[in-house]
XYZ file of C-alpha atoms in Angstrom:
335
model
C 0.000 0.000 0.000
C 1.393 3.393 -1.026
C 0.392 6.300 1.209
C -0.177 9.543 -0.693
C -1.023 13.111 0.222
C -2.509 15.416 -2.421
C -2.411 19.164 -1.721
C -4.294 21.511 -4.048
C -5.590 18.129 -5.205
C -7.922 19.182 -8.025
C -9.582 16.118 -9.516
C -6.921 13.656 -8.434
C -4.418 13.382 -11.313
C -1.661 11.949 -9.037
C -3.941 9.279 -7.606
C -5.238 8.473 -11.087
C -1.689 8.105 -12.437
C -0.532 5.874 -9.576
C -3.586 3.626 -9.867
C -3.115 3.427 -13.657
C 0.403 2.007 -13.235
C -0.709 -0.559 -10.696
C -0.210 0.927 -7.219
C -2.626 0.184 -4.401
C -3.299 3.571 -2.861
C -4.007 4.604 0.678
C -4.950 8.263 0.548
C -3.586 9.845 3.722
C -5.530 12.936 2.754
C -6.682 15.048 -0.139
C -6.778 18.823 0.293
C -8.735 21.013 -2.119
C -10.730 24.169 -1.454
C -12.889 24.326 -4.620
C -16.199 22.575 -3.832
C -16.963 21.184 -7.287
C -13.371 19.923 -7.642
C -13.927 17.941 -4.436
C -17.273 16.779 -5.812
C -15.533 15.613 -9.011
C -12.774 13.819 -7.070
C -15.335 12.031 -4.929
C -17.273 10.943 -8.024
C -14.160 9.598 -9.782
C -12.782 7.679 -6.791
C -16.056 7.007 -4.935
C -14.857 8.807 -1.795
C -16.460 11.443 0.416
C -13.966 14.215 1.077
C -15.114 17.730 1.988
C -13.497 21.020 0.885
C -10.569 22.146 3.049
C -7.639 24.540 2.872
C -3.957 23.614 3.195
C -3.673 26.136 6.013
C -3.367 24.589 9.463
C -3.080 20.854 8.912
C -1.006 17.353 9.540
C -0.176 13.498 8.718
C 2.342 10.804 7.412
C 2.551 10.033 3.619
C 5.141 8.228 1.442
C 4.708 10.772 -1.342
C 3.303 14.290 -1.390
C 2.107 15.845 -4.647
C 1.102 19.473 -4.970
C 0.123 21.713 -7.863
C -0.174 25.011 -6.026
C -2.014 27.826 -7.852
C -0.053 29.098 -10.844
C -1.967 32.221 -11.880
C 0.589 34.681 -10.545
C 3.508 32.793 -12.109
C 1.907 32.344 -15.539
C 2.547 34.697 -18.437
C -1.091 35.712 -18.230
C -0.814 36.364 -14.493
C -2.147 39.640 -13.193
C -1.706 39.328 -9.431
C 1.146 40.307 -7.156
C 2.962 37.114 -6.140
C 3.297 38.439 -2.605
C -0.451 38.836 -2.183
C -1.851 36.382 -4.742
C -2.736 32.681 -4.395
C 0.473 31.308 -5.916
C 2.392 32.088 -2.728
C 0.465 29.185 -1.155
C 3.360 26.907 -2.112
C 4.786 28.234 1.160
C 2.062 26.264 2.948
C 3.386 23.067 1.384
C 6.850 23.855 2.724
C 5.363 24.549 6.158
C 3.454 21.251 6.138
C 6.564 19.256 5.217
C 8.696 21.104 7.758
C 6.636 20.744 10.899
C 3.094 19.462 10.308
C 3.892 15.890 9.249
C 4.832 13.085 11.638
C 7.405 11.892 9.106
C 8.716 13.588 5.970
C 7.628 11.936 2.710
C 10.298 10.214 0.610
C 9.238 12.165 -2.461
C 7.596 15.510 -3.123
C 6.385 16.369 -6.617
C 5.470 19.943 -7.575
C 3.832 20.818 -10.895
C 3.589 24.419 -12.070
C 3.957 26.667 -15.113
C 7.351 27.108 -16.847
C 7.268 30.826 -16.102
C 8.060 29.949 -12.483
C 11.732 29.802 -13.504
C 11.604 33.063 -15.500
C 14.681 35.208 -14.932
C 14.100 38.309 -17.055
C 14.456 42.003 -16.379
C 10.745 42.506 -15.728
C 9.808 39.119 -14.286
C 12.013 37.116 -11.917
C 9.820 34.365 -10.539
C 12.918 32.181 -10.311
C 13.599 33.729 -6.888
C 10.505 31.905 -5.608
C 11.574 28.673 -7.270
C 15.075 28.944 -5.796
C 13.568 29.656 -2.378
C 11.483 26.480 -2.692
C 14.474 24.342 -3.738
C 16.710 25.825 -1.034
C 14.080 25.232 1.638
C 13.609 21.639 0.471
C 17.383 21.178 0.635
C 17.408 22.430 4.232
C 14.871 19.696 5.015
C 17.060 16.952 3.537
C 15.808 16.843 -0.065
C 17.622 17.007 -3.366
C 15.495 18.523 -6.134
C 15.427 17.815 -9.845
C 13.368 19.789 -12.330
C 12.468 19.839 -16.018
C 9.930 21.380 -18.367
C 7.978 18.526 -19.940
C 5.589 18.715 -22.893
C 2.571 16.422 -22.500
C 2.544 15.650 -26.232
C 5.842 13.789 -25.708
C 4.191 11.492 -23.169
C 1.369 10.006 -25.181
C -1.303 12.716 -25.066
C -2.343 15.005 -27.947
C -1.881 18.254 -26.041
C 1.114 20.578 -26.388
C 1.222 21.459 -22.696
C 4.519 22.607 -21.205
C 4.723 22.348 -17.442
C 7.531 22.556 -14.918
C 7.902 19.408 -12.826
C 10.041 19.446 -9.696
C 10.827 16.114 -8.035
C 12.390 16.365 -4.574
C 13.751 13.174 -3.000
C 15.155 12.651 0.487
C 18.949 12.359 0.283
C 18.972 9.128 2.306
C 16.588 7.574 -0.251
C 18.709 8.688 -3.200
C 21.914 7.103 -1.878
C 24.121 9.230 -4.160
C 21.954 8.514 -7.215
C 20.413 11.079 -9.572
C 16.795 11.206 -10.661
C 16.446 11.403 -14.438
C 13.218 12.536 -16.019
C 11.831 9.985 -18.471
C 12.619 10.917 -22.093
C 9.754 12.005 -24.318
C 8.647 10.018 -27.362
C 7.036 10.772 -30.702
C 3.249 11.047 -30.428
C 1.551 7.983 -31.918
C -2.112 8.986 -31.576
C -2.986 12.489 -32.723
C -6.043 14.578 -31.931
C -8.442 12.570 -34.099
C -8.244 9.651 -31.621
C -9.532 11.862 -28.798
C -12.577 13.200 -30.606
C -16.140 12.196 -29.804
C -17.587 10.985 -33.108
C -21.100 11.729 -31.898
C -20.455 15.478 -31.670
C -21.333 17.563 -34.733
C -20.481 21.202 -35.572
C -24.046 22.276 -34.818
C -23.723 20.835 -31.300
C -20.743 23.013 -30.374
C -20.652 25.957 -32.791
C -18.160 28.809 -32.798
C -19.412 32.324 -32.135
C -19.731 34.799 -35.021
C -16.695 36.633 -33.687
C -14.666 33.419 -33.620
C -15.805 32.422 -37.099
C -14.767 35.826 -38.449
C -11.060 34.947 -38.231
C -11.438 32.038 -40.689
C -11.512 32.215 -44.501
C -10.817 30.075 -47.578
C -7.791 30.878 -49.758
C -7.524 30.625 -53.556
C -6.869 26.869 -53.208
C -10.055 26.476 -51.170
C -8.026 25.680 -48.062
C -9.314 26.720 -44.668
C -7.147 29.433 -43.130
C -7.098 31.330 -39.858
C -5.798 34.857 -39.377
C -2.608 35.244 -37.369
C -0.332 38.164 -36.486
C 2.546 37.019 -38.700
C 4.163 38.378 -41.885
C 1.987 36.071 -43.974
C -1.021 37.014 -41.901
C -2.655 33.591 -41.763
C -2.040 29.867 -41.398
C -3.596 26.994 -43.332
C -5.682 24.670 -41.162
C -5.527 20.947 -41.937
C -8.027 18.261 -40.991
C -7.838 17.402 -37.290
C -5.826 20.486 -36.435
C -6.900 22.462 -33.384
C -7.349 26.218 -33.469
C -7.159 28.445 -30.414
C -9.931 30.998 -30.915
C -9.485 32.870 -27.643
C -9.339 36.643 -28.213
C -10.529 36.536 -31.848
C -10.261 40.331 -32.188
C -6.610 40.404 -31.063
C -4.186 42.018 -33.514
C -1.118 40.339 -31.983
C -2.288 36.722 -31.661
C -0.163 34.037 -33.299
C 0.459 30.314 -32.865
C -3.244 29.569 -32.999
C -2.975 26.264 -34.876
C -2.002 22.938 -33.293
C -0.942 20.341 -35.844
C -2.768 17.209 -34.726
C -2.653 18.375 -31.101
C -4.438 20.951 -28.991
C -2.610 23.871 -27.468
C -2.495 24.104 -23.675
C -5.974 23.682 -22.235
C -6.818 26.531 -19.888
C -9.562 26.763 -17.281
C -11.717 28.591 -19.868
C -10.737 26.745 -23.049
C -11.836 28.082 -26.416
C -10.245 25.661 -28.821
C -11.859 24.502 -32.028
C -11.094 21.463 -34.167
C -11.386 21.082 -37.946
C -13.229 17.837 -38.670
C -14.545 16.377 -41.964
C -17.945 17.784 -40.914
C -16.522 21.267 -40.361
C -15.318 23.472 -37.537
C -16.572 22.952 -33.997
C -15.494 23.573 -30.435
C -13.982 20.792 -28.354
C -16.345 19.262 -25.798
C -15.889 18.912 -22.049
C -15.531 15.147 -22.464
C -12.733 15.729 -24.983
C -11.023 18.184 -22.621
C -10.930 15.425 -19.990
C -9.656 12.846 -22.480
C -6.849 15.243 -23.424
C -5.719 15.326 -19.769
C -5.654 11.513 -19.489
C -9.041 10.896 -17.865
C -11.611 8.367 -19.064
C -15.169 8.625 -20.290
C -16.174 6.797 -17.107
C -14.661 9.679 -15.138
C -16.668 12.139 -17.234
C -19.894 10.173 -16.766
C -19.346 9.943 -13.007
C -18.790 13.691 -12.805
C -21.940 14.391 -14.817
C -24.008 12.037 -12.671
C -22.820 13.893 -9.585
C -24.302 17.103 -10.978
C -21.189 18.852 -12.338
C -21.774 20.913 -15.481
C -19.772 20.687 -18.722
C -18.440 24.205 -18.120
C -17.178 23.150 -14.688
C -15.667 19.944 -16.105
C -13.746 21.947 -18.723
C -12.485 24.276 -15.988
C -11.347 21.318 -13.876
C -9.619 19.676 -16.846
C -7.651 22.846 -17.608
C -6.652 23.122 -13.954
C -5.493 19.498 -13.646
C -2.096 17.862 -14.095
C -1.704 15.740 -17.216
C -2.056 12.148 -16.014
C 0.302 10.393 -18.510
C 3.186 12.727 -17.588
C 2.760 11.832 -13.923
C 2.617 8.141 -14.853
C 6.015 8.442 -16.557
C 7.548 10.248 -13.571
C 6.119 7.767 -11.065
C 7.370 4.795 -13.130
C 10.877 6.248 -13.002
C 10.630 6.598 -9.213
C 9.349 3.012 -9.018
C 12.275 1.791 -11.141
C 14.624 3.460 -8.635
C 12.840 1.554 -5.846
C 11.964 4.862 -4.194
C 8.228 4.499 -4.768
C 7.102 1.116 -3.463
C 4.204 -0.388 -1.591
C 4.688 -1.289 2.041
């Protein structure tokens, strides 16, 4: 039995990943403040947790996984890191330091790549370095990498920063190496719901206005580049957020979707025409199953809420790859 603790637990990507690769899980606790995220987690794993904050809390896990809020670290962030929600990673450090009976062997932190930004205007790396230094003071050695989900078997180009911290006495002078990415074998078409038609999930007039056909009768979308547009192929995704933007580029995903956000507006070009991606497809593109979707719907969660939760989750197949590597090192094991 592997004892896990999920902080800022969302809809349970770490638990899902560990169960997928064969671990028997004992959930020491799951901490999430958003009520319908807790509702979704309970429906997926048939458990009855209630919403709670990470503030003021304690226990004894083998592995702790946290995906503390990233809004203030992201490129789209608007809040002051010193007053915003992203500073809550400090609560994780506090929990590890003096609120657990025993420190976990492994701590995994997922966040946005901008957390290690070191520019003139934005220097979030000071927060990252503070985290790593504090973990070191508690006996951990940290390893980090930016991983793209599309290299780990999922048709979503989603870059995220993964930090794996392992107790020095568990490492025994070894190094943790992130699993190498591989070429994507199943593109976006394999994630689409064949029962969904363009009329079911239409684009708005404003979103449709950025598309046109060229002289070769190819579908194109306007972009802020020298050419001014990009050709859209079958089963490409198109990010239609901010359709009136004059600076938007990189809208088209070739056989993959771009990073799913908590308010995703991504279309797909199918043989039937353009349509928006569905909530079920958003979940599939994070590594969840249709059973998970159906359980969430039966519990009363709306499609809009499901899409929000998908965009806020950690990509399950990436976690699977990381956990397998830790298992191969005999650091993650059932007791």
